Amino acid sequence: MIDTTILRRLSATIEARKDGDPAGSYVAGLFGKGHDAILKKLAEEAAETLLASKDGDKLHVVRETADLWFHCLVLLAWHGLTGDDVLSELRRREGISGVDEKASRK
């Protein structure tokens, strides 16, 4: 069975490390470089995920998607949010057609 609490634990770890010593923490280093560095890293991971998909290597797709999700959590933390905020939004959308949900945003 998959441990569904991993996003919460990762969010908590990111929160705990974001103000730490950049010399000893990747997350603190990203936060220390600022918002633009986080955005750049997220774009890089998204591109790597796309390229892995294009190559068709399933393990590579999984690993790059893990990197992408991690960096999404970093971006959320920058904004004072967590994965729970995204999960709540997905829960809100559950059972609503994509077309209807998108139309409701206007």
mmCIF file of C-alpha atoms in Angstrom:
data_model
loop_
_atom_site.group_PDB
_atom_site.id
_atom_site.type_symbol
_atom_site.label_atom_id
_atom_site.label_comp_id
_atom_site.label_asym_id
_atom_site.label_seq_id
_atom_site.Cartn_x
_atom_site.Cartn_y
_atom_site.Cartn_z
ATOM 1 C CA MET A 1 0.000 0.000 0.000
ATOM 2 C CA ILE A 2 1.219 3.495 -0.871
ATOM 3 C CA ASP A 3 1.855 5.900 2.004
ATOM 4 C CA THR A 4 -0.490 8.784 1.244
ATOM 5 C CA THR A 5 0.997 11.031 3.930
ATOM 6 C CA ILE A 6 4.216 11.612 2.008
ATOM 7 C CA LEU A 7 3.083 15.011 0.669
ATOM 8 C CA ARG A 8 2.378 16.209 4.209
ATOM 9 C CA ARG A 9 5.740 14.982 5.454
ATOM 10 C CA LEU A 10 7.551 16.606 2.524
ATOM 11 C CA SER A 11 5.685 19.865 3.106
ATOM 12 C CA ALA A 12 6.665 19.765 6.781
ATOM 13 C CA THR A 13 10.298 19.071 5.902
ATOM 14 C CA ILE A 14 10.356 21.939 3.411
ATOM 15 C CA GLU A 15 8.792 24.267 5.993
ATOM 16 C CA ALA A 16 11.371 23.217 8.594
ATOM 17 C CA ARG A 17 14.307 23.736 6.244
ATOM 18 C CA LYS A 18 13.363 26.854 4.270
ATOM 19 C CA ASP A 19 14.956 29.212 6.811
ATOM 20 C CA GLY A 20 17.931 26.958 7.523
ATOM 21 C CA ASP A 21 21.557 27.209 6.526
ATOM 22 C CA PRO A 22 21.869 27.167 2.719
ATOM 23 C CA ALA A 23 25.210 25.390 3.080
ATOM 24 C CA GLY A 24 23.475 22.372 4.578
ATOM 25 C CA SER A 25 20.041 22.462 2.982
ATOM 26 C CA TYR A 26 19.021 22.395 -0.671
ATOM 27 C CA VAL A 27 15.629 23.878 0.253
ATOM 28 C CA ALA A 28 17.214 26.708 2.260
ATOM 29 C CA GLY A 29 19.516 27.378 -0.684
ATOM 30 C CA LEU A 30 16.567 27.713 -3.050
ATOM 31 C CA PHE A 31 14.698 29.975 -0.636
ATOM 32 C CA GLY A 32 17.849 32.033 -0.151
ATOM 33 C CA LYS A 33 18.090 32.625 -3.888
ATOM 34 C CA GLY A 34 14.505 33.826 -3.988
ATOM 35 C CA HIS A 35 11.321 33.406 -5.927
ATOM 36 C CA ASP A 36 12.884 33.594 -9.396
ATOM 37 C CA ALA A 37 15.285 30.745 -8.583
ATOM 38 C CA ILE A 38 12.397 28.589 -7.408
ATOM 39 C CA LEU A 39 10.440 29.376 -10.578
ATOM 40 C CA LYS A 40 13.465 28.598 -12.751
ATOM 41 C CA LYS A 41 13.977 25.251 -11.011
ATOM 42 C CA LEU A 42 10.295 24.375 -11.396
ATOM 43 C CA ALA A 43 10.433 25.170 -15.126
ATOM 44 C CA GLU A 44 13.592 23.057 -15.464
ATOM 45 C CA GLU A 45 11.955 20.086 -13.743
ATOM 46 C CA ALA A 46 8.814 20.440 -15.886
ATOM 47 C CA ALA A 47 10.948 20.409 -19.035
ATOM 48 C CA GLU A 48 12.886 17.352 -17.831
ATOM 49 C CA THR A 49 9.595 15.561 -17.148
ATOM 50 C CA LEU A 50 8.390 16.343 -20.660
ATOM 51 C CA LEU A 51 11.631 15.087 -22.193
ATOM 52 C CA ALA A 52 11.502 11.890 -20.131
ATOM 53 C CA SER A 53 7.974 11.297 -21.386
ATOM 54 C CA LYS A 54 9.058 11.886 -24.964
ATOM 55 C CA ASP A 55 11.797 9.269 -24.507
ATOM 56 C CA GLY A 56 9.232 6.761 -23.227
ATOM 57 C CA ASP A 57 11.359 5.549 -20.305
ATOM 58 C CA LYS A 58 8.770 4.930 -17.566
ATOM 59 C CA LEU A 59 11.248 4.926 -14.674
ATOM 60 C CA HIS A 60 12.732 8.208 -15.918
ATOM 61 C CA VAL A 61 9.213 9.689 -16.160
ATOM 62 C CA VAL A 62 8.498 8.666 -12.555
ATOM 63 C CA ARG A 63 11.776 10.090 -11.256
ATOM 64 C CA GLU A 64 11.392 13.383 -13.093
ATOM 65 C CA THR A 65 7.775 13.673 -11.970
ATOM 66 C CA ALA A 66 8.934 13.151 -8.377
ATOM 67 C CA ASP A 67 11.407 16.021 -8.854
ATOM 68 C CA LEU A 68 8.640 18.168 -10.351
ATOM 69 C CA TRP A 69 6.214 17.443 -7.507
ATOM 70 C CA PHE A 70 8.924 18.193 -4.924
ATOM 71 C CA HIS A 71 9.652 21.547 -6.521
ATOM 72 C CA CYS A 72 5.908 22.293 -6.705
ATOM 73 C CA LEU A 73 5.837 21.790 -2.929
ATOM 74 C CA VAL A 74 8.768 24.207 -2.605
ATOM 75 C CA LEU A 75 6.845 26.790 -4.647
ATOM 76 C CA LEU A 76 3.737 26.253 -2.531
ATOM 77 C CA ALA A 77 5.799 26.776 0.641
ATOM 78 C CA TRP A 78 7.143 30.041 -0.815
ATOM 79 C CA HIS A 79 3.522 31.208 -0.908
ATOM 80 C CA GLY A 80 2.694 29.859 2.551
ATOM 81 C CA LEU A 81 0.728 26.936 1.129
ATOM 82 C CA THR A 82 1.063 23.143 1.308
ATOM 83 C CA GLY A 83 0.091 20.126 -0.699
ATOM 84 C CA ASP A 84 -3.093 19.989 1.387
ATOM 85 C CA ASP A 85 -4.228 23.208 -0.286
ATOM 86 C CA VAL A 86 -3.887 21.581 -3.698
ATOM 87 C CA LEU A 87 -5.540 18.374 -2.495
ATOM 88 C CA SER A 88 -8.477 20.427 -1.200
ATOM 89 C CA GLU A 89 -8.859 22.039 -4.605
ATOM 90 C CA LEU A 90 -8.731 18.652 -6.328
ATOM 91 C CA ARG A 91 -11.328 17.365 -3.878
ATOM 92 C CA ARG A 92 -13.531 20.384 -4.701
ATOM 93 C CA ARG A 93 -13.258 19.590 -8.405
ATOM 94 C CA GLU A 94 -13.920 15.875 -8.013
ATOM 95 C CA GLY A 95 -16.997 14.802 -9.953
ATOM 96 C CA ILE A 96 -17.161 18.035 -11.942
ATOM 97 C CA SER A 97 -16.432 17.840 -15.643
ATOM 98 C CA GLY A 98 -13.292 19.679 -16.710
ATOM 99 C CA VAL A 99 -15.308 21.757 -19.139
ATOM 100 C CA ASP A 100 -17.775 22.832 -16.434
ATOM 101 C CA GLU A 101 -15.065 23.496 -13.873
ATOM 102 C CA LYS A 102 -13.074 25.688 -16.249
ATOM 103 C CA ALA A 103 -16.206 27.601 -17.278
ATOM 104 C CA SER A 104 -16.969 28.300 -13.592
ATOM 105 C CA ARG A 105 -13.703 30.278 -13.247
ATOM 106 C CA LYS A 106 -14.896 33.062 -15.572
#
